[in-house]
């Protein structure tokens, strides 16, 4: 009887031990790859359709407006390598763009000409680090940051006749949460992305406040 009880007890302990190892198996998976979407709240506040159109001038009057803005949001991919259960290092690539039409209207507000094909883009490339301060088989909580470069280009030229310029970029993840299922996970990050060439040329400020991603660990 005692032998049977001992065997059952050993089997139960082994089973629980294997289950625990299974639950936290993701901690031994050093590679993490995720793709995601981020908002363009900053871009939509700065670059938007005109709030007023002149309608009280002579019909011969002409004025060009930027209209029909399309904000394609941020699309990004990030790879991270887990050095410790609480620290990982990697890199991120982010793409976003904004498009619009130049619309010429007369003094009564009627459209007389439209020119499409106007746009700008931002490409952000940066190393990133992440600090995971809460671990659970189903949920992780973390913060992170990244510093790198922003490539800004498109159809428009700056004051020196350049279509493409390079500036600095930073990304801050104030709070992030991942919902895990085996090697797959969903993430929601709250923070902001910033990019500028100098104090007078700002490409992004508090863009990508919310990020949603899907990833895998292996």
GROMACS .gro file of C-alpha atoms in nm:
model
  218
    1UNK     CA    1   0.000   0.000   0.000
    2UNK     CA    2   0.280   0.237   0.097
    3UNK     CA    3   0.466   0.152  -0.224
    4UNK     CA    4   0.159   0.228  -0.434
    5UNK     CA    5   0.106   0.556  -0.253
    6UNK     CA    6   0.472   0.648  -0.306
    7UNK     CA    7   0.451   0.569  -0.679
    8UNK     CA    8   0.133   0.776  -0.717
    9UNK     CA    9   0.294   1.062  -0.524
   10UNK     CA   10   0.607   1.055  -0.743
   11UNK     CA   11   0.392   1.051  -1.059
   12UNK     CA   12   0.191   1.349  -0.936
   13UNK     CA   13   0.503   1.549  -0.850
   14UNK     CA   14   0.661   1.468  -1.188
   15UNK     CA   15   0.342   1.565  -1.367
   16UNK     CA   16   0.320   1.897  -1.184
   17UNK     CA   17   0.687   1.963  -1.247
   18UNK     CA   18   0.655   1.897  -1.620
   19UNK     CA   19   0.344   2.112  -1.634
   20UNK     CA   20   0.526   2.399  -1.462
   21UNK     CA   21   0.819   2.367  -1.702
   22UNK     CA   22   0.571   2.365  -1.989
   23UNK     CA   23   0.397   2.677  -1.862
   24UNK     CA   24   0.722   2.872  -1.844
   25UNK     CA   25   0.882   2.718  -2.152
   26UNK     CA   26   0.864   3.057  -2.327
   27UNK     CA   27   1.136   3.184  -2.093
   28UNK     CA   28   1.383   2.952  -2.267
   29UNK     CA   29   1.278   3.073  -2.614
   30UNK     CA   30   1.528   3.348  -2.684
   31UNK     CA   31   1.397   3.469  -3.022
   32UNK     CA   32   1.092   3.689  -3.056
   33UNK     CA   33   0.948   3.826  -3.379
   34UNK     CA   34   0.637   4.042  -3.405
   35UNK     CA   35   0.459   4.258  -3.659
   36UNK     CA   36   0.204   4.526  -3.587
   37UNK     CA   37   0.007   4.843  -3.648
   38UNK     CA   38   0.038   5.186  -3.484
   39UNK     CA   39  -0.182   5.494  -3.492
   40UNK     CA   40  -0.110   5.819  -3.677
   41UNK     CA   41  -0.280   6.048  -3.429
   42UNK     CA   42  -0.005   6.310  -3.450
   43UNK     CA   43  -0.003   6.308  -3.831
   44UNK     CA   44  -0.382   6.336  -3.852
   45UNK     CA   45  -0.378   6.638  -3.617
   46UNK     CA   46  -0.103   6.822  -3.807
   47UNK     CA   47  -0.187   6.728  -4.167
   48UNK     CA   48  -0.562   6.743  -4.226
   49UNK     CA   49  -0.821   6.888  -4.463
   50UNK     CA   50  -0.867   7.268  -4.450
   51UNK     CA   51  -1.107   7.393  -4.185
   52UNK     CA   52  -1.224   7.683  -4.404
   53UNK     CA   53  -1.239   7.756  -4.778
   54UNK     CA   54  -1.263   8.108  -4.918
   55UNK     CA   55  -1.603   8.175  -5.079
   56UNK     CA   56  -1.627   8.557  -5.068
   57UNK     CA   57  -1.370   8.657  -5.330
   58UNK     CA   58  -1.418   8.728  -5.705
   59UNK     CA   59  -1.456   8.419  -5.921
   60UNK     CA   60  -1.123   8.492  -6.090
   61UNK     CA   61  -0.943   8.449  -5.757
   62UNK     CA   62  -0.740   8.129  -5.720
   63UNK     CA   63  -0.617   7.950  -5.409
   64UNK     CA   64  -0.464   7.603  -5.370
   65UNK     CA   65  -0.558   7.385  -5.075
   66UNK     CA   66  -0.426   7.053  -4.946
   67UNK     CA   67  -0.726   6.821  -4.939
   68UNK     CA   68  -0.831   6.458  -4.932
   69UNK     CA   69  -0.567   6.352  -4.680
   70UNK     CA   70  -0.511   5.978  -4.644
   71UNK     CA   71  -0.321   5.852  -4.340
   72UNK     CA   72  -0.189   5.501  -4.396
   73UNK     CA   73  -0.092   5.448  -4.029
   74UNK     CA   74   0.225   5.280  -3.902
   75UNK     CA   75   0.323   4.928  -4.004
   76UNK     CA   76   0.621   4.780  -3.821
   77UNK     CA   77   0.823   4.465  -3.761
   78UNK     CA   78   1.047   4.401  -3.460
   79UNK     CA   79   1.291   4.128  -3.363
   80UNK     CA   80   1.414   4.079  -3.006
   81UNK     CA   81   1.663   3.844  -2.842
   82UNK     CA   82   1.599   3.757  -2.478
   83UNK     CA   83   1.926   3.771  -2.281
   84UNK     CA   84   1.758   3.740  -1.942
   85UNK     CA   85   1.400   3.670  -1.839
   86UNK     CA   86   1.366   4.045  -1.775
   87UNK     CA   87   1.586   4.197  -2.050
   88UNK     CA   88   1.584   4.170  -2.430
   89UNK     CA   89   1.756   4.357  -2.712
   90UNK     CA   90   1.667   4.382  -3.080
   91UNK     CA   91   1.576   4.609  -3.370
   92UNK     CA   92   1.267   4.760  -3.532
   93UNK     CA   93   1.164   4.878  -3.879
   94UNK     CA   94   0.864   5.114  -3.906
   95UNK     CA   95   0.691   5.256  -4.216
   96UNK     CA   96   0.422   5.525  -4.233
   97UNK     CA   97   0.303   5.772  -4.495
   98UNK     CA   98   0.052   6.049  -4.561
   99UNK     CA   99  -0.103   6.134  -4.900
  100UNK     CA  100  -0.310   6.427  -5.024
  101UNK     CA  101  -0.430   6.623  -5.330
  102UNK     CA  102  -0.351   6.983  -5.421
  103UNK     CA  103  -0.689   7.134  -5.508
  104UNK     CA  104  -0.719   7.477  -5.673
  105UNK     CA  105  -1.046   7.662  -5.606
  106UNK     CA  106  -1.183   7.994  -5.729
  107UNK     CA  107  -1.305   8.280  -5.510
  108UNK     CA  108  -1.646   8.117  -5.473
  109UNK     CA  109  -1.495   7.795  -5.341
  110UNK     CA  110  -1.555   7.589  -5.656
  111UNK     CA  111  -1.287   7.341  -5.762
  112UNK     CA  112  -1.114   7.432  -6.087
  113UNK     CA  113  -0.815   7.191  -6.078
  114UNK     CA  114  -0.690   6.892  -5.881
  115UNK     CA  115  -0.341   6.745  -5.870
  116UNK     CA  116  -0.283   6.412  -5.696
  117UNK     CA  117   0.035   6.224  -5.620
  118UNK     CA  118   0.149   6.433  -5.324
  119UNK     CA  119   0.281   6.239  -5.028
  120UNK     CA  120   0.551   6.194  -4.769
  121UNK     CA  121   0.678   5.892  -4.580
  122UNK     CA  122   0.880   5.817  -4.268
  123UNK     CA  123   1.102   5.510  -4.240
  124UNK     CA  124   1.231   5.449  -3.888
  125UNK     CA  125   1.515   5.203  -3.822
  126UNK     CA  126   1.636   5.161  -3.465
  127UNK     CA  127   1.774   4.920  -3.205
  128UNK     CA  128   1.529   4.858  -2.920
  129UNK     CA  129   1.549   4.727  -2.565
  130UNK     CA  130   1.273   4.589  -2.344
  131UNK     CA  131   1.241   4.538  -1.968
  132UNK     CA  132   0.985   4.275  -1.867
  133UNK     CA  133   0.896   4.322  -1.501
  134UNK     CA  134   0.603   4.080  -1.469
  135UNK     CA  135   0.601   3.720  -1.593
  136UNK     CA  136   0.309   3.481  -1.618
  137UNK     CA  137   0.238   3.194  -1.857
  138UNK     CA  138  -0.050   3.396  -2.004
  139UNK     CA  139   0.045   3.760  -1.946
  140UNK     CA  140   0.366   3.967  -1.950
  141UNK     CA  141   0.404   4.334  -1.857
  142UNK     CA  142   0.696   4.538  -1.987
  143UNK     CA  143   0.841   4.877  -2.084
  144UNK     CA  144   1.096   4.965  -2.351
  145UNK     CA  145   1.271   5.224  -2.561
  146UNK     CA  146   1.460   5.264  -2.885
  147UNK     CA  147   1.684   5.522  -3.053
  148UNK     CA  148   1.775   5.533  -3.421
  149UNK     CA  149   1.722   5.722  -3.743
  150UNK     CA  150   1.426   5.846  -3.945
  151UNK     CA  151   1.433   5.872  -4.326
  152UNK     CA  152   1.179   6.129  -4.443
  153UNK     CA  153   1.101   6.161  -4.813
  154UNK     CA  154   0.829   6.187  -5.074
  155UNK     CA  155   0.704   6.418  -5.344
  156UNK     CA  156   0.780   6.747  -5.166
  157UNK     CA  157   1.111   6.931  -5.142
  158UNK     CA  158   1.255   7.114  -4.843
  159UNK     CA  159   1.411   7.462  -4.852
  160UNK     CA  160   1.735   7.318  -4.999
  161UNK     CA  161   1.564   7.130  -5.282
  162UNK     CA  162   1.594   6.785  -5.124
  163UNK     CA  163   1.325   6.519  -5.149
  164UNK     CA  164   1.483   6.296  -4.882
  165UNK     CA  165   1.645   6.385  -4.550
  166UNK     CA  166   1.761   6.188  -4.247
  167UNK     CA  167   1.694   6.273  -3.885
  168UNK     CA  168   1.690   6.122  -3.537
  169UNK     CA  169   1.412   5.901  -3.403
  170UNK     CA  170   1.309   5.765  -3.063
  171UNK     CA  171   1.039   5.527  -2.946
  172UNK     CA  172   0.921   5.497  -2.585
  173UNK     CA  173   0.700   5.216  -2.457
  174UNK     CA  174   0.573   5.339  -2.124
  175UNK     CA  175   0.354   5.034  -2.069
  176UNK     CA  176   0.312   4.715  -2.270
  177UNK     CA  177   0.115   4.395  -2.219
  178UNK     CA  178   0.134   4.065  -2.404
  179UNK     CA  179  -0.125   3.785  -2.396
  180UNK     CA  180   0.053   3.455  -2.451
  181UNK     CA  181  -0.064   3.124  -2.594
  182UNK     CA  182   0.221   2.876  -2.620
  183UNK     CA  183   0.471   3.035  -2.860
  184UNK     CA  184   0.217   3.290  -2.999
  185UNK     CA  185   0.124   3.619  -2.838
  186UNK     CA  186  -0.068   3.942  -2.890
  187UNK     CA  187   0.069   4.274  -2.765
  188UNK     CA  188  -0.067   4.621  -2.691
  189UNK     CA  189   0.186   4.899  -2.627
  190UNK     CA  190   0.125   5.254  -2.504
  191UNK     CA  191   0.393   5.516  -2.558
  192UNK     CA  192   0.507   5.744  -2.839
  193UNK     CA  193   0.739   5.781  -3.138
  194UNK     CA  194   0.937   6.100  -3.205
  195UNK     CA  195   1.144   6.201  -3.507
  196UNK     CA  196   1.310   6.529  -3.604
  197UNK     CA  197   1.594   6.672  -3.807
  198UNK     CA  198   1.640   6.978  -3.586
  199UNK     CA  199   1.435   7.205  -3.362
  200UNK     CA  200   1.262   7.356  -3.668
  201UNK     CA  201   1.197   7.034  -3.862
  202UNK     CA  202   0.982   6.784  -3.671
  203UNK     CA  203   0.856   6.474  -3.850
  204UNK     CA  204   0.673   6.306  -3.561
  205UNK     CA  205   0.587   6.389  -3.199
  206UNK     CA  206   0.382   6.145  -2.991
  207UNK     CA  207   0.295   5.940  -3.295
  208UNK     CA  208   0.228   5.568  -3.246
  209UNK     CA  209   0.069   5.624  -2.906
  210UNK     CA  210  -0.106   5.287  -2.935
  211UNK     CA  211   0.054   4.983  -3.100
  212UNK     CA  212  -0.107   4.646  -3.157
  213UNK     CA  213   0.108   4.349  -3.256
  214UNK     CA  214   0.111   3.975  -3.319
  215UNK     CA  215   0.423   3.769  -3.262
  216UNK     CA  216   0.590   3.435  -3.204
  217UNK     CA  217   0.869   3.312  -2.978
  218UNK     CA  218   1.108   3.039  -3.089
   0.00000   0.00000   0.00000
